[in-house]
XYZ file of C-alpha atoms in Angstrom:
456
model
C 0.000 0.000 0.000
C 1.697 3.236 -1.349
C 2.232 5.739 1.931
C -0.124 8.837 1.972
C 2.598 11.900 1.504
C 2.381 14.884 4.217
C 0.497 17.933 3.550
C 4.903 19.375 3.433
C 5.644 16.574 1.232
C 2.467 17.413 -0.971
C 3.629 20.919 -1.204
C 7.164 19.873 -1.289
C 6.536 17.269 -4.296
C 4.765 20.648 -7.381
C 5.907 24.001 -5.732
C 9.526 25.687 -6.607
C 9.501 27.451 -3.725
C 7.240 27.543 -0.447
C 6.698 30.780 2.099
C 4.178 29.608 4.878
C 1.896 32.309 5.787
C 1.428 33.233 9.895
C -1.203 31.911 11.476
C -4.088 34.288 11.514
C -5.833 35.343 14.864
C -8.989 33.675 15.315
C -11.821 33.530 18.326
C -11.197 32.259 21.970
C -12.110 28.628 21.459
C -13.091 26.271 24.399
C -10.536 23.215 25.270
C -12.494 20.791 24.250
C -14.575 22.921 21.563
C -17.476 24.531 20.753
C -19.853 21.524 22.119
C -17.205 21.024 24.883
C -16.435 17.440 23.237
C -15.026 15.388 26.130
C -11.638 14.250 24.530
C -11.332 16.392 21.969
C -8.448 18.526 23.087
C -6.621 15.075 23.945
C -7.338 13.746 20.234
C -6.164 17.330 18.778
C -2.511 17.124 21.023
C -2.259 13.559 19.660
C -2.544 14.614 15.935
C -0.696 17.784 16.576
C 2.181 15.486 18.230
C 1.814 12.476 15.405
C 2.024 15.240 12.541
C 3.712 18.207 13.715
C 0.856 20.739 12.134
C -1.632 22.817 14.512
C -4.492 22.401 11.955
C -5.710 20.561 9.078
C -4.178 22.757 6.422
C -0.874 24.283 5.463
C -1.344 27.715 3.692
C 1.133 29.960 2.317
C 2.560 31.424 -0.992
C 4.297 29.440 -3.705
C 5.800 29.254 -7.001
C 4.923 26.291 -9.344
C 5.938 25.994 -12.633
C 7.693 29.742 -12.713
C 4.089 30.938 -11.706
C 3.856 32.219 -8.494
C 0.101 31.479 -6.477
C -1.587 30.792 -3.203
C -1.290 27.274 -1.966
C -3.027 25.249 0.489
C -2.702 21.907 1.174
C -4.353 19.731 3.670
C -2.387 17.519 6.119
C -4.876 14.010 6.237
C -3.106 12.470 9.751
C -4.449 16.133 11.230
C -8.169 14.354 12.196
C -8.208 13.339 8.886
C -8.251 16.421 6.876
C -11.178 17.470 8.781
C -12.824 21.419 8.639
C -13.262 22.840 11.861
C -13.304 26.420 13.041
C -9.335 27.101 13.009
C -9.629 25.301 9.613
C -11.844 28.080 8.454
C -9.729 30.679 9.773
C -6.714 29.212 7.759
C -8.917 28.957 4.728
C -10.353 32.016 4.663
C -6.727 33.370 4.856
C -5.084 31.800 1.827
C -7.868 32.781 0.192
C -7.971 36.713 1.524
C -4.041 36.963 0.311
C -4.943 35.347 -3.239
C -7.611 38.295 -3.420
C -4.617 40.827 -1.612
C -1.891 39.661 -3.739
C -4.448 38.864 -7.197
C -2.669 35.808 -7.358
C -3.917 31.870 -8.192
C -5.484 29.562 -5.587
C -4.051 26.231 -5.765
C -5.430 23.523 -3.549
C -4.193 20.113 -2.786
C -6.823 18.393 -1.440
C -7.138 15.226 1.144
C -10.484 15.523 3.709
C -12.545 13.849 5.259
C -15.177 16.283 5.736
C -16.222 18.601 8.566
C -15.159 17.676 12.317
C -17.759 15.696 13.950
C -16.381 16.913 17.386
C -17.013 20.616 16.004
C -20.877 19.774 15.447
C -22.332 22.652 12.991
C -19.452 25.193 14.184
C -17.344 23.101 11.917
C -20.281 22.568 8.949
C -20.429 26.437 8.788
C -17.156 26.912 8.089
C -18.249 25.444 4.404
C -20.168 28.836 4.368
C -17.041 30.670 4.933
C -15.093 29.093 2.473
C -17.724 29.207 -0.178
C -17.579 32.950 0.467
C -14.125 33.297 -0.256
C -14.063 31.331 -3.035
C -16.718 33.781 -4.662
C -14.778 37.042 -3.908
C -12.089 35.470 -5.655
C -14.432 34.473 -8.248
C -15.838 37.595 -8.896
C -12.069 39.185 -9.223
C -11.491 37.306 -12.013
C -8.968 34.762 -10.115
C -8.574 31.159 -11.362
C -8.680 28.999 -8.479
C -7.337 25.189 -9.195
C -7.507 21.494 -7.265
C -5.408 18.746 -6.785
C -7.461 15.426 -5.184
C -5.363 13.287 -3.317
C -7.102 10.287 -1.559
C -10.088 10.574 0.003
C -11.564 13.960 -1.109
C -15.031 13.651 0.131
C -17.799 15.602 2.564
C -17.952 19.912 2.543
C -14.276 19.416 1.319
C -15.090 18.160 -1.634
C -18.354 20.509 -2.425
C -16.511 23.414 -1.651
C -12.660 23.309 -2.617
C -12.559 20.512 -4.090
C -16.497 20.493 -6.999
C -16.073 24.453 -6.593
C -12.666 25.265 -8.585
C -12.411 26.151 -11.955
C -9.941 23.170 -12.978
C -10.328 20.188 -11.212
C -7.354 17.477 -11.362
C -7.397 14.225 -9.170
C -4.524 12.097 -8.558
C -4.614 7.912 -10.091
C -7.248 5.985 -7.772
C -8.124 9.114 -5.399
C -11.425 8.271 -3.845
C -14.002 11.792 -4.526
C -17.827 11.813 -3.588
C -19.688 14.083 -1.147
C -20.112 10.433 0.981
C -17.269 9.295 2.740
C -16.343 5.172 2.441
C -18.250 4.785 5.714
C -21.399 6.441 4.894
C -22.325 5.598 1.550
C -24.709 2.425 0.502
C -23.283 -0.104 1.223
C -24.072 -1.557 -2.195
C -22.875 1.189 -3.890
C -20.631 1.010 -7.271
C -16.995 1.690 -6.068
C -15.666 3.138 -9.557
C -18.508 6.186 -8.904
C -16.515 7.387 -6.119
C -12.793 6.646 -7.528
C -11.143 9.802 -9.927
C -11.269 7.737 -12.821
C -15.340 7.295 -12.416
C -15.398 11.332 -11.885
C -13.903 12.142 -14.782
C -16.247 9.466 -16.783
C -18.846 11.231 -15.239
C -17.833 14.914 -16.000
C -17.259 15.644 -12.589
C -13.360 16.543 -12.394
C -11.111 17.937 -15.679
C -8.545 15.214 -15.886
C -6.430 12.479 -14.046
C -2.769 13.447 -13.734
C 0.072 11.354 -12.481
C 1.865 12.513 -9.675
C 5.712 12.919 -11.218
C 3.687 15.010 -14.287
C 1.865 17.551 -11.747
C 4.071 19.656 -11.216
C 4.420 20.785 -15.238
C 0.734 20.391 -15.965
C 0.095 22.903 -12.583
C 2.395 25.297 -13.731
C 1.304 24.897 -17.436
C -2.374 25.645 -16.197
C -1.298 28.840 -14.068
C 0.535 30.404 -17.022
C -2.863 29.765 -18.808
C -5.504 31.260 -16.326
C -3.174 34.295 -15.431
C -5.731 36.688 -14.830
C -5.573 38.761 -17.887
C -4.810 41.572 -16.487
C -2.206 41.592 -19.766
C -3.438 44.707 -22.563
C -3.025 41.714 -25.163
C -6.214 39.824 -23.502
C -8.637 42.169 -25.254
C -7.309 41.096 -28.634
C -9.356 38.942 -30.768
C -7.592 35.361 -31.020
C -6.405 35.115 -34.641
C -8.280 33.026 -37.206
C -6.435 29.651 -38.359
C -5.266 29.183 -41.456
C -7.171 25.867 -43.611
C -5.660 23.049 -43.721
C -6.952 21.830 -46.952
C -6.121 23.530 -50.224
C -9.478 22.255 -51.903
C -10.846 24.523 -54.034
C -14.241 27.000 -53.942
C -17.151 24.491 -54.166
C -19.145 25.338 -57.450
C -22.625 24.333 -56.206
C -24.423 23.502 -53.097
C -24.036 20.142 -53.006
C -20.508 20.078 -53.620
C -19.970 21.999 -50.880
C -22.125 19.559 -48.535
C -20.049 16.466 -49.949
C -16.296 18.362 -49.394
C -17.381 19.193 -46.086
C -18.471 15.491 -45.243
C -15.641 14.366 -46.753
C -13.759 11.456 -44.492
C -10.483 13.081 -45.682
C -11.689 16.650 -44.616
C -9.048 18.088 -41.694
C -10.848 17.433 -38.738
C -10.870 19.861 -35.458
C -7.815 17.962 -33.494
C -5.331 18.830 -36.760
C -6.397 22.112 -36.235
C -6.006 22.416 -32.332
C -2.755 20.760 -32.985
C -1.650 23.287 -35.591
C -2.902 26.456 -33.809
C -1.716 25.815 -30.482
C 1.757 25.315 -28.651
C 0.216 23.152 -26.049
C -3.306 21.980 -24.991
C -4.757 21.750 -21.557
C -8.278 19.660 -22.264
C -11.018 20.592 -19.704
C -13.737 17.476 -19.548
C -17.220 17.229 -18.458
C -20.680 19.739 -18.041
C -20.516 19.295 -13.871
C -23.704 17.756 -14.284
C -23.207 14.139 -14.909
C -22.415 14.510 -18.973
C -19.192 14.275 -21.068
C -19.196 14.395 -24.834
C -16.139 12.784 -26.669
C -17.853 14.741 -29.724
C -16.529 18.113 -28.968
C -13.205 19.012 -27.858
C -12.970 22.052 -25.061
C -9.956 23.769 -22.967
C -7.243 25.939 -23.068
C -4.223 26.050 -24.941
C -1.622 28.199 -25.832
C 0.124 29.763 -28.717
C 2.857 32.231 -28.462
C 2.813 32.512 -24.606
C -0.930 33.553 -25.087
C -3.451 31.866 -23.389
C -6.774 31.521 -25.589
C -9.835 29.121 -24.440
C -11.051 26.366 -27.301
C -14.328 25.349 -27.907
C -14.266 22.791 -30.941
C -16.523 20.603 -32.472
C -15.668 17.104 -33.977
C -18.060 16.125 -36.947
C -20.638 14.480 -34.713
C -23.761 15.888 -33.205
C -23.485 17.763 -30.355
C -24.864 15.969 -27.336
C -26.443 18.877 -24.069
C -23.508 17.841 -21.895
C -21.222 18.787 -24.623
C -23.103 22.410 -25.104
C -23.013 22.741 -21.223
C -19.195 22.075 -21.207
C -18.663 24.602 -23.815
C -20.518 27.165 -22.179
C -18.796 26.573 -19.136
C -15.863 27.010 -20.819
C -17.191 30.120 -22.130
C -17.672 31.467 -18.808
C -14.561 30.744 -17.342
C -12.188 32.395 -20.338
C -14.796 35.655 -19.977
C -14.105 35.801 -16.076
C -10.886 35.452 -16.526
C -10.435 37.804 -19.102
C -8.981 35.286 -22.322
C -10.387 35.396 -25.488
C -11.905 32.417 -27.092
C -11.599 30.424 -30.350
C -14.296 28.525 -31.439
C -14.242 25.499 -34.430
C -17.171 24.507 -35.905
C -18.192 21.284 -37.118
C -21.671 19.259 -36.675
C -24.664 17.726 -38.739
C -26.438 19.631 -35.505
C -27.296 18.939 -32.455
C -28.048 15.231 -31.094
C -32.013 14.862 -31.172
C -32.623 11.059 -29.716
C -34.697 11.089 -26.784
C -31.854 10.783 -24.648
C -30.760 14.413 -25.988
C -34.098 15.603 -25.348
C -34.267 14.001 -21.884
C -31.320 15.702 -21.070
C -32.276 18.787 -21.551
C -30.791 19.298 -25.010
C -32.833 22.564 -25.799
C -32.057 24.119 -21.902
C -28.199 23.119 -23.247
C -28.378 24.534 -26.084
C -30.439 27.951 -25.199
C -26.963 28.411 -22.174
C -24.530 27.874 -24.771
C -26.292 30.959 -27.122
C -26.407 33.207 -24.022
C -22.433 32.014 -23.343
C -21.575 33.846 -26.825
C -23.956 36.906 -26.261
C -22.747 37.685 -22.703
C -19.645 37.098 -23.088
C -17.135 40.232 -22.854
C -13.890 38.734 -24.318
C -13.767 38.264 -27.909
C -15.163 35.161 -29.940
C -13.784 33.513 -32.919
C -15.444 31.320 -34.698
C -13.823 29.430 -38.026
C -16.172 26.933 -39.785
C -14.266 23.998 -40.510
C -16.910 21.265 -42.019
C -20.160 21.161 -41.782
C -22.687 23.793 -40.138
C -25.703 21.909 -39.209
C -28.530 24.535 -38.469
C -28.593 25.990 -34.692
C -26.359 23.491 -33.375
C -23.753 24.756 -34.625
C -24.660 28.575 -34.719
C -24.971 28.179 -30.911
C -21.185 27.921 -30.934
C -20.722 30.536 -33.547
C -19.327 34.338 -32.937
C -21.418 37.249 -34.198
C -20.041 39.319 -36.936
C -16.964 37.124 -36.135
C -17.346 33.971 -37.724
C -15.497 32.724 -40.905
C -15.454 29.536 -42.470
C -13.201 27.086 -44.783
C -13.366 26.543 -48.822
C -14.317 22.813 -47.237
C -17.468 23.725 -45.243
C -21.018 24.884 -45.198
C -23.405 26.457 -43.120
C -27.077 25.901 -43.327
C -30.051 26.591 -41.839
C -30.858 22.477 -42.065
C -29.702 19.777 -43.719
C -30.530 19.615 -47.413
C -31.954 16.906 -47.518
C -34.413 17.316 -44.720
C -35.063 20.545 -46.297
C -36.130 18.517 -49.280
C -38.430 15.853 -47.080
C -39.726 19.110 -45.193
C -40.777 20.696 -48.188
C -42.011 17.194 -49.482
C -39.670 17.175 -52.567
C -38.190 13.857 -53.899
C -34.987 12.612 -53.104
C -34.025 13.476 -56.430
C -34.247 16.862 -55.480
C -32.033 17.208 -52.464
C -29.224 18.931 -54.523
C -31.584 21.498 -55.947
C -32.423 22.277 -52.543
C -28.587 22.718 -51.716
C -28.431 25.605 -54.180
C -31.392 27.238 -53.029
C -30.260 27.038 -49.336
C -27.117 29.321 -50.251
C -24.867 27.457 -48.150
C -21.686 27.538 -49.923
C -18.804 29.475 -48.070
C -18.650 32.290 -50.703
C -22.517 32.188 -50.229
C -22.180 32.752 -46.304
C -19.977 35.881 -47.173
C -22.029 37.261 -49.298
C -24.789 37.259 -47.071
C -22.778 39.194 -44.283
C -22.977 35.380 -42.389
C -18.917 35.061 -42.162
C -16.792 37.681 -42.443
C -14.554 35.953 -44.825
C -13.104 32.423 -46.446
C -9.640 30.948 -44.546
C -7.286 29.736 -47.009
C -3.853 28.004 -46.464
C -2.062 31.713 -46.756
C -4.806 32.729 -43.933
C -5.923 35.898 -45.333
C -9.704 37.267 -45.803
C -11.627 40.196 -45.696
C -9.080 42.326 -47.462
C -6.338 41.260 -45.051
C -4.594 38.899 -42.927
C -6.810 36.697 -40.516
């Protein structure tokens, strides 16, 4: 059984450099607690003795990865990780000098829960924290988790369910209920990382020897953009196919469903330096259909939403406007690839909301402050893929379309033959010279990039 590493050795293990902060005043409490907990004070000098910490957490400043942040990290032989009052007092500081300093909240996470012996003293102290995290929130500060084994109970809901990136380590147990309160017929892999992330619960699994890079790669990319540069539209890519204009409607429907067609991880791969994938709605949904995250090219951080030739499922809309969200808190602009038939209509979709998911993802675009890029890359089925388009900012490829529906259910709509379906193409005006001469994109992406009278 691999040994469970000290909150110091967790800290020790992904930082450059470590400054504890002081311990913070906090109110008189009673020997034995709040509910005067016979033992308690005895079972607090035991932990304090076995692990050589005064509370639960070790908070302090940092530098990971060449990017300096806030760090907590929570010491499991301390009662288990538990929250209590002190606890709060601790947390509420790291996260006062992340708001002070505008710097990153990283936190490595390993609870229990709240401290039984603290009765709802200790359950409050979620209140507190949740507080803090929304100041921080509402300053535009990233705020990132690490699960270690067990994350579970207000630990979980708060830190833990409540950052904006959320990476677990290999075979960390995560739920709200602990190992010892759950059904006891429950399914195991729901509560393991690798069952979160199925579930769209937690970003990604990373090993422990590549945490430290990926942390420091994800700070450099949620800098709040404080930067002049993070107002600046992110540039349009370049095609990657040299196919020529399409000289009818239907051509242009058969280049853009064309199995050789450049599909959205070539481009993601040729825009960006590095990627750093975020996964799942929150809600209980991932969809391996459309590709969403952060990446980076030139040192400049720009959030990806990017469709992959299937039909959009609601989890995969409610990722992408999360995703949305996050880059317009933070201040990053966003690049958007589009690429569906349309959205998923089985009555699973509809079941799971797929209008609800597709309605958020529209109001992602129109609230959002930063700027949107969109580049049509294949197919532009109807409002499942305009949800994920850019106003006045959208362009598309010499290999895709953009249509208000699919020809041919235009055709069995308008109860024409099949015969007719490429008639209907025409008359659709879908082509990509079509689109800008309708005002719909701004202009066609070749391989030399340039549209609109100028360079993309």
């Amino acid at each position: 059984m691999r040994r469970r590493l000290t909150a110091r050795q967790a800290i020790a293990a992904v930082t450059d450099d470590f400054t504890e902060s002081d311990t913070p005043p906090g109110a008189e409490i009673p020997v034995d607690g709040p509910l005067s907990w016979s033992g308690y004070a005895d079972s607090r000098a035991r932990a304090a003795a076995r692990t050589g910490e005064e509370e639960s957490v070790v908070h302090g400043r940092a530098t990971v990865g060449g990017r300096p942040c806030v760090l907590v990290s929570f010491e499991f032989g301390f009662l288990g990780g538990s929250l209590g009052q002190r606890t709060g007092d601790l947390l509420e500081a790291a996260y006062g000098t992340a708001l002070t300093r505008r710097l990153p909240l990283v936190s490595i996470v390993a609870t229990g829960g709240s401290r039984m012996q603290e009765g709802m003293i200790a359950l409050t102290q979620l209140q507190r924290v949740a507080r803090a995290s929304a100041r921080l929130r509402a300053a535009g500060l990233p705020q990132l988790a690490v699960l270690r084994d067990p994350t579970t109970g207000g630990g979980w809901a708060t830190l833990g369910a409540g950052a904006d990136v959320i990476l677990a380590l290999p075979g960390a147990q995560i739920g709200f209920a602990g190992s010892r309160v759950r059904p006891a017929d429950a399914d195991p892999s729901a509560y393991a990382a690798e069952g979160q992330l199925a579930a769209g619960q937690i970003d990604a699994v990373v090993q422990p020897d590549e945490l430290p890079r990926t942390l420091g790669r994800w700070l450099g990319a949620l800098r709040a953009a404080a930067v002049d540069e993070s107002a600046v539209p992110a540039p349009v890519p370049g095609a990657l196919a040299a196919t020529g204009l399409p000289a009818t409607g239907w051509d242009a429907v058969q280049q853009a469903r064309s199995s050789a067609r450049p599909r959205a991880g070539a481009y993601l791969d040729a825009y960006f330096d590095h990627l750093l994938p975020l996964s799942g709605d929150r809600c209980g949904g991932t969809d391996p259909g459309l590709l969403c995250g952060f990446g980076v090219r030139g040192g400049r951080p720009i959030a990806y939403v990017a469709q992959c030739g299937t039909a959009t499922r609601p989890a995969g809309y409610r990722t992408a406007a999360r995703v949305i969200r996050l880059a317009d808190r933070l201040g990053v602009p966003v690049l958007t690839l589009i690429d569906t038939p349309g959205a998923a209509n089985d009555a699973e979709a509809e079941r799971a909301g797929a209008g609800a998911a597709i309605a958020d993802a529209f109001a992602a675009i129109a609230e959002a402050r930063v700027p949107v890029t969109t580049l049509v890359i294949g197919e532009g089925g109807s409002g499942g893929a305009l949800a994920l388009a850019a106003p006045e900012n959208t362009y598309v490829t010499q290999d895709s379309y953009f249509s208000v529906i699919a020809p041919e259910l235009a055709a069995a709509i308008l109860k024409r033959s099949p015969d007719a379906v490429q008639a209907t193409a025409d008359q659709l005006r879908l082509r990509p010279q079509d689109l800008v001469e309708l005002g719909v994109a701004r202009g066609i992406a070749g391989p030399e990039a340039t549209a609109a009278g100028g360079p993309l």
